[in-house]
């Protein structure tokens, strides 16, 4: 069984547009491998990162960020934030995160087709979505967030067939970052 939560309207449409604009202006292009076709921008601005984490914590305190565990006991040590853009058939195959006890993905745009978020409870899922056995998809709307243990749960994004799907990805860890890195096999097209 996958522990996950979906929270609707975590950010308003205006907040989503502001986040996209900030990330496009201030984010640094990021890739795991030099030949990837992944449109990702890592955000290093500490003020922006703190603003996002504070917003999530405030949403948790008011009951707008529901989780399957007590977030007050989550000793946040490290977090990364990125903006990903999917368009023209781009997708993210199923994978597990190397360093995220709590991964949250917030959809920031609307008007796109495809791009469903996918979770799998299988230990050996078809990571390229050729077969959908054991894979559950979610149609998240602008401002909606899905959260799960990224270190333990296979997750990905199906191809976007029309428009652009922007998402803010937040990886949170409650242990020190000196843990050995796992090799992660990702196909990002």
PDB file of C-alpha atoms in Angstrom:
ATOM      1  CA  UNK A   1       0.000   0.000   0.000  1.00  0.00           C
ATOM      2  CA  UNK A   2       1.269   3.440  -0.938  1.00  0.00           C
ATOM      3  CA  UNK A   3       1.139   6.181   1.639  1.00  0.00           C
ATOM      4  CA  UNK A   4       0.304   9.390  -0.182  1.00  0.00           C
ATOM      5  CA  UNK A   5      -1.939  12.408   0.061  1.00  0.00           C
ATOM      6  CA  UNK A   6      -3.551  14.758  -2.425  1.00  0.00           C
ATOM      7  CA  UNK A   7      -4.289  18.302  -1.361  1.00  0.00           C
ATOM      8  CA  UNK A   8      -6.300  20.615  -3.576  1.00  0.00           C
ATOM      9  CA  UNK A   9      -5.807  24.347  -4.024  1.00  0.00           C
ATOM     10  CA  UNK A  10      -2.539  24.578  -2.106  1.00  0.00           C
ATOM     11  CA  UNK A  11      -1.733  27.651  -4.209  1.00  0.00           C
ATOM     12  CA  UNK A  12      -4.094  29.999  -6.054  1.00  0.00           C
ATOM     13  CA  UNK A  13      -3.806  30.512  -9.818  1.00  0.00           C
ATOM     14  CA  UNK A  14      -2.102  33.865  -9.188  1.00  0.00           C
ATOM     15  CA  UNK A  15       0.397  32.285  -6.786  1.00  0.00           C
ATOM     16  CA  UNK A  16       1.076  29.517  -9.324  1.00  0.00           C
ATOM     17  CA  UNK A  17       1.775  32.081 -12.067  1.00  0.00           C
ATOM     18  CA  UNK A  18       4.083  34.019  -9.734  1.00  0.00           C
ATOM     19  CA  UNK A  19       5.987  30.828  -8.833  1.00  0.00           C
ATOM     20  CA  UNK A  20       6.423  29.903 -12.516  1.00  0.00           C
ATOM     21  CA  UNK A  21       7.707  33.390 -13.364  1.00  0.00           C
ATOM     22  CA  UNK A  22      10.125  33.463 -10.430  1.00  0.00           C
ATOM     23  CA  UNK A  23      11.486  29.999 -11.224  1.00  0.00           C
ATOM     24  CA  UNK A  24      11.948  30.752 -14.910  1.00  0.00           C
ATOM     25  CA  UNK A  25      13.778  33.999 -14.098  1.00  0.00           C
ATOM     26  CA  UNK A  26      15.903  32.726 -11.196  1.00  0.00           C
ATOM     27  CA  UNK A  27      16.146  28.947 -11.575  1.00  0.00           C
ATOM     28  CA  UNK A  28      19.246  27.295 -12.959  1.00  0.00           C
ATOM     29  CA  UNK A  29      18.854  24.609 -15.648  1.00  0.00           C
ATOM     30  CA  UNK A  30      19.438  21.222 -14.055  1.00  0.00           C
ATOM     31  CA  UNK A  31      19.933  17.727 -15.418  1.00  0.00           C
ATOM     32  CA  UNK A  32      21.022  14.385 -13.989  1.00  0.00           C
ATOM     33  CA  UNK A  33      22.832  13.460 -17.202  1.00  0.00           C
ATOM     34  CA  UNK A  34      24.172  15.757 -19.943  1.00  0.00           C
ATOM     35  CA  UNK A  35      22.140  14.145 -22.772  1.00  0.00           C
ATOM     36  CA  UNK A  36      18.748  14.359 -21.046  1.00  0.00           C
ATOM     37  CA  UNK A  37      15.854  16.187 -22.617  1.00  0.00           C
ATOM     38  CA  UNK A  38      14.468  17.341 -19.288  1.00  0.00           C
ATOM     39  CA  UNK A  39      13.296  20.903 -18.845  1.00  0.00           C
ATOM     40  CA  UNK A  40      14.074  21.467 -15.187  1.00  0.00           C
ATOM     41  CA  UNK A  41      15.215  24.497 -13.230  1.00  0.00           C
ATOM     42  CA  UNK A  42      16.688  24.055  -9.743  1.00  0.00           C
ATOM     43  CA  UNK A  43      15.927  26.920  -7.386  1.00  0.00           C
ATOM     44  CA  UNK A  44      18.821  27.964  -5.145  1.00  0.00           C
ATOM     45  CA  UNK A  45      17.345  31.230  -3.838  1.00  0.00           C
ATOM     46  CA  UNK A  46      17.156  30.613  -0.068  1.00  0.00           C
ATOM     47  CA  UNK A  47      14.433  33.230   0.472  1.00  0.00           C
ATOM     48  CA  UNK A  48      12.169  31.599  -2.128  1.00  0.00           C
ATOM     49  CA  UNK A  49      12.845  28.108  -0.763  1.00  0.00           C
ATOM     50  CA  UNK A  50      12.025  29.246   2.779  1.00  0.00           C
ATOM     51  CA  UNK A  51       8.837  30.919   1.502  1.00  0.00           C
ATOM     52  CA  UNK A  52       7.663  27.630  -0.101  1.00  0.00           C
ATOM     53  CA  UNK A  53       8.499  25.527   2.972  1.00  0.00           C
ATOM     54  CA  UNK A  54       6.832  28.076   5.272  1.00  0.00           C
ATOM     55  CA  UNK A  55       3.729  28.030   3.067  1.00  0.00           C
ATOM     56  CA  UNK A  56       3.586  24.222   3.247  1.00  0.00           C
ATOM     57  CA  UNK A  57       4.034  24.276   7.024  1.00  0.00           C
ATOM     58  CA  UNK A  58       1.312  26.915   7.417  1.00  0.00           C
ATOM     59  CA  UNK A  59      -0.994  24.851   5.191  1.00  0.00           C
ATOM     60  CA  UNK A  60      -0.276  21.836   7.413  1.00  0.00           C
ATOM     61  CA  UNK A  61      -1.137  23.771  10.565  1.00  0.00           C
ATOM     62  CA  UNK A  62      -4.461  24.961   9.088  1.00  0.00           C
ATOM     63  CA  UNK A  63      -5.384  21.497   7.789  1.00  0.00           C
ATOM     64  CA  UNK A  64      -4.855  22.338   4.095  1.00  0.00           C
ATOM     65  CA  UNK A  65      -1.811  20.053   3.780  1.00  0.00           C
ATOM     66  CA  UNK A  66      -2.893  16.632   4.972  1.00  0.00           C
ATOM     67  CA  UNK A  67      -0.349  13.834   5.309  1.00  0.00           C
ATOM     68  CA  UNK A  68      -0.390  10.190   6.428  1.00  0.00           C
ATOM     69  CA  UNK A  69       2.011  11.032   9.286  1.00  0.00           C
ATOM     70  CA  UNK A  70       2.536  13.834  11.802  1.00  0.00           C
ATOM     71  CA  UNK A  71       4.528  16.497   9.942  1.00  0.00           C
ATOM     72  CA  UNK A  72       5.261  18.242  13.253  1.00  0.00           C
ATOM     73  CA  UNK A  73       7.544  15.286  14.067  1.00  0.00           C
ATOM     74  CA  UNK A  74       9.318  15.470  10.690  1.00  0.00           C
ATOM     75  CA  UNK A  75      12.715  16.958  11.505  1.00  0.00           C
ATOM     76  CA  UNK A  76      13.356  18.785   8.232  1.00  0.00           C
ATOM     77  CA  UNK A  77      17.103  18.777   7.576  1.00  0.00           C
ATOM     78  CA  UNK A  78      17.400  19.262   3.814  1.00  0.00           C
ATOM     79  CA  UNK A  79      15.167  20.282   0.942  1.00  0.00           C
ATOM     80  CA  UNK A  80      15.478  20.960  -2.758  1.00  0.00           C
ATOM     81  CA  UNK A  81      13.043  22.762  -5.031  1.00  0.00           C
ATOM     82  CA  UNK A  82      12.775  22.617  -8.809  1.00  0.00           C
ATOM     83  CA  UNK A  83      10.406  23.701 -11.547  1.00  0.00           C
ATOM     84  CA  UNK A  84       9.775  21.081 -14.233  1.00  0.00           C
ATOM     85  CA  UNK A  85       8.131  21.741 -17.590  1.00  0.00           C
ATOM     86  CA  UNK A  86       6.596  18.988 -19.713  1.00  0.00           C
ATOM     87  CA  UNK A  87       5.481  19.600 -23.320  1.00  0.00           C
ATOM     88  CA  UNK A  88       5.702  18.037 -26.801  1.00  0.00           C
ATOM     89  CA  UNK A  89       5.407  14.468 -25.491  1.00  0.00           C
ATOM     90  CA  UNK A  90       7.889  14.889 -22.651  1.00  0.00           C
ATOM     91  CA  UNK A  91       7.426  12.637 -19.652  1.00  0.00           C
ATOM     92  CA  UNK A  92       9.245  11.293 -16.610  1.00  0.00           C
ATOM     93  CA  UNK A  93       9.435   7.523 -16.291  1.00  0.00           C
ATOM     94  CA  UNK A  94       8.740   5.783 -13.009  1.00  0.00           C
ATOM     95  CA  UNK A  95      11.607   6.090 -10.555  1.00  0.00           C
ATOM     96  CA  UNK A  96      12.390   6.455  -6.866  1.00  0.00           C
ATOM     97  CA  UNK A  97      14.090   9.561  -5.502  1.00  0.00           C
ATOM     98  CA  UNK A  98      17.591   9.161  -4.142  1.00  0.00           C
ATOM     99  CA  UNK A  99      17.138  11.544  -1.221  1.00  0.00           C
ATOM    100  CA  UNK A 100      13.568  12.384  -0.323  1.00  0.00           C
ATOM    101  CA  UNK A 101      11.588  11.065   2.592  1.00  0.00           C
ATOM    102  CA  UNK A 102       8.759  13.422   1.602  1.00  0.00           C
ATOM    103  CA  UNK A 103       8.319  14.403  -2.042  1.00  0.00           C
ATOM    104  CA  UNK A 104       5.613  16.916  -2.950  1.00  0.00           C
ATOM    105  CA  UNK A 105       4.654  17.816  -6.521  1.00  0.00           C
ATOM    106  CA  UNK A 106       2.444  20.859  -7.055  1.00  0.00           C
ATOM    107  CA  UNK A 107       0.898  21.442 -10.489  1.00  0.00           C
ATOM    108  CA  UNK A 108       1.241  25.118 -11.434  1.00  0.00           C
ATOM    109  CA  UNK A 109      -0.522  25.310 -14.815  1.00  0.00           C
ATOM    110  CA  UNK A 110      -3.685  24.319 -16.616  1.00  0.00           C
ATOM    111  CA  UNK A 111      -4.623  23.951 -20.265  1.00  0.00           C
ATOM    112  CA  UNK A 112      -2.410  20.929 -20.915  1.00  0.00           C
ATOM    113  CA  UNK A 113      -3.430  17.417 -22.001  1.00  0.00           C
ATOM    114  CA  UNK A 114      -1.884  14.234 -20.680  1.00  0.00           C
ATOM    115  CA  UNK A 115       0.725  14.688 -17.980  1.00  0.00           C
ATOM    116  CA  UNK A 116      -1.074  12.577 -15.377  1.00  0.00           C
ATOM    117  CA  UNK A 117       0.941  11.904 -12.263  1.00  0.00           C
ATOM    118  CA  UNK A 118       1.637   8.207 -11.694  1.00  0.00           C
ATOM    119  CA  UNK A 119       2.351   6.164  -8.569  1.00  0.00           C
ATOM    120  CA  UNK A 120       3.063   2.446  -8.446  1.00  0.00           C
ATOM    121  CA  UNK A 121       2.840   0.002  -5.574  1.00  0.00           C
ATOM    122  CA  UNK A 122       4.724  -2.611  -7.604  1.00  0.00           C
ATOM    123  CA  UNK A 123       8.307  -3.542  -6.789  1.00  0.00           C
ATOM    124  CA  UNK A 124       9.017  -3.988 -10.511  1.00  0.00           C
ATOM    125  CA  UNK A 125       6.750  -1.640 -12.487  1.00  0.00           C
ATOM    126  CA  UNK A 126       7.103  -1.010 -16.209  1.00  0.00           C
ATOM    127  CA  UNK A 127       8.983   2.255 -15.764  1.00  0.00           C
ATOM    128  CA  UNK A 128       8.284   3.394 -19.349  1.00  0.00           C
ATOM    129  CA  UNK A 129       4.461   3.047 -19.082  1.00  0.00           C
ATOM    130  CA  UNK A 130       4.230   0.356 -21.796  1.00  0.00           C
ATOM    131  CA  UNK A 131       2.017  -1.583 -19.364  1.00  0.00           C
ATOM    132  CA  UNK A 132      -0.007   0.136 -16.689  1.00  0.00           C
ATOM    133  CA  UNK A 133      -0.308  -2.865 -14.323  1.00  0.00           C
ATOM    134  CA  UNK A 134       0.100  -1.697 -10.737  1.00  0.00           C
ATOM    135  CA  UNK A 135       0.238   1.968 -11.788  1.00  0.00           C
ATOM    136  CA  UNK A 136      -2.366   4.483 -10.627  1.00  0.00           C
ATOM    137  CA  UNK A 137      -2.657   7.850 -12.369  1.00  0.00           C
ATOM    138  CA  UNK A 138      -3.929  11.147 -10.995  1.00  0.00           C
ATOM    139  CA  UNK A 139      -5.261  14.141 -12.942  1.00  0.00           C
ATOM    140  CA  UNK A 140      -3.986  16.988 -10.816  1.00  0.00           C
ATOM    141  CA  UNK A 141      -5.291  20.477 -11.537  1.00  0.00           C
ATOM    142  CA  UNK A 142      -3.620  23.839 -11.067  1.00  0.00           C
ATOM    143  CA  UNK A 143      -2.717  24.365  -7.401  1.00  0.00           C
ATOM    144  CA  UNK A 144      -3.130  20.659  -6.515  1.00  0.00           C
ATOM    145  CA  UNK A 145      -0.362  18.785  -4.714  1.00  0.00           C
ATOM    146  CA  UNK A 146       0.467  15.113  -4.318  1.00  0.00           C
ATOM    147  CA  UNK A 147       2.857  14.036  -1.547  1.00  0.00           C
ATOM    148  CA  UNK A 148       4.459  10.639  -0.889  1.00  0.00           C
ATOM    149  CA  UNK A 149       7.702   9.032   0.256  1.00  0.00           C
ATOM    150  CA  UNK A 150       9.828   9.513  -2.861  1.00  0.00           C
ATOM    151  CA  UNK A 151      12.616   7.284  -1.534  1.00  0.00           C
ATOM    152  CA  UNK A 152      10.253   4.279  -1.324  1.00  0.00           C
ATOM    153  CA  UNK A 153       7.570   4.902  -3.971  1.00  0.00           C
ATOM    154  CA  UNK A 154       7.868   4.615  -7.755  1.00  0.00           C
ATOM    155  CA  UNK A 155       6.449   7.755  -9.359  1.00  0.00           C
ATOM    156  CA  UNK A 156       6.500   9.615 -12.665  1.00  0.00           C
ATOM    157  CA  UNK A 157       4.611  11.742 -15.185  1.00  0.00           C
ATOM    158  CA  UNK A 158       2.881  10.442 -18.307  1.00  0.00           C
ATOM    159  CA  UNK A 159       3.556  12.237 -21.623  1.00  0.00           C
ATOM    160  CA  UNK A 160       2.079  15.694 -22.115  1.00  0.00           C
ATOM    161  CA  UNK A 161       0.401  15.655 -25.525  1.00  0.00           C
ATOM    162  CA  UNK A 162      -0.724  19.282 -25.722  1.00  0.00           C
ATOM    163  CA  UNK A 163       0.167  22.479 -23.868  1.00  0.00           C
ATOM    164  CA  UNK A 164       2.718  22.820 -21.065  1.00  0.00           C
ATOM    165  CA  UNK A 165       2.531  21.227 -17.629  1.00  0.00           C
ATOM    166  CA  UNK A 166       4.543  23.172 -15.044  1.00  0.00           C
ATOM    167  CA  UNK A 167       5.103  21.640 -11.625  1.00  0.00           C
ATOM    168  CA  UNK A 168       6.970  22.660  -8.508  1.00  0.00           C
ATOM    169  CA  UNK A 169       8.829  19.705  -7.013  1.00  0.00           C
ATOM    170  CA  UNK A 170       9.842  19.793  -3.365  1.00  0.00           C
ATOM    171  CA  UNK A 171      12.122  17.090  -1.982  1.00  0.00           C
ATOM    172  CA  UNK A 172      12.365  17.007   1.812  1.00  0.00           C
ATOM    173  CA  UNK A 173      14.639  14.873   3.934  1.00  0.00           C
ATOM    174  CA  UNK A 174      14.673  14.378   7.672  1.00  0.00           C
ATOM    175  CA  UNK A 175      18.193  12.981   7.835  1.00  0.00           C
ATOM    176  CA  UNK A 176      21.581  14.530   7.144  1.00  0.00           C
ATOM    177  CA  UNK A 177      22.569  14.673   3.488  1.00  0.00           C
ATOM    178  CA  UNK A 178      25.792  12.713   3.986  1.00  0.00           C
ATOM    179  CA  UNK A 179      23.973   9.430   3.304  1.00  0.00           C
ATOM    180  CA  UNK A 180      25.452   7.549   0.322  1.00  0.00           C
ATOM    181  CA  UNK A 181      23.695   8.412  -2.938  1.00  0.00           C
ATOM    182  CA  UNK A 182      21.758   5.679  -4.737  1.00  0.00           C
ATOM    183  CA  UNK A 183      22.108   5.268  -8.466  1.00  0.00           C
ATOM    184  CA  UNK A 184      18.845   6.420 -10.017  1.00  0.00           C
ATOM    185  CA  UNK A 185      17.843   5.309 -13.499  1.00  0.00           C
ATOM    186  CA  UNK A 186      15.613   7.947 -15.073  1.00  0.00           C
ATOM    187  CA  UNK A 187      14.417   8.512 -18.578  1.00  0.00           C
ATOM    188  CA  UNK A 188      13.323  12.052 -19.102  1.00  0.00           C
ATOM    189  CA  UNK A 189      12.031  12.910 -22.534  1.00  0.00           C
TER     190      UNK A 189
END
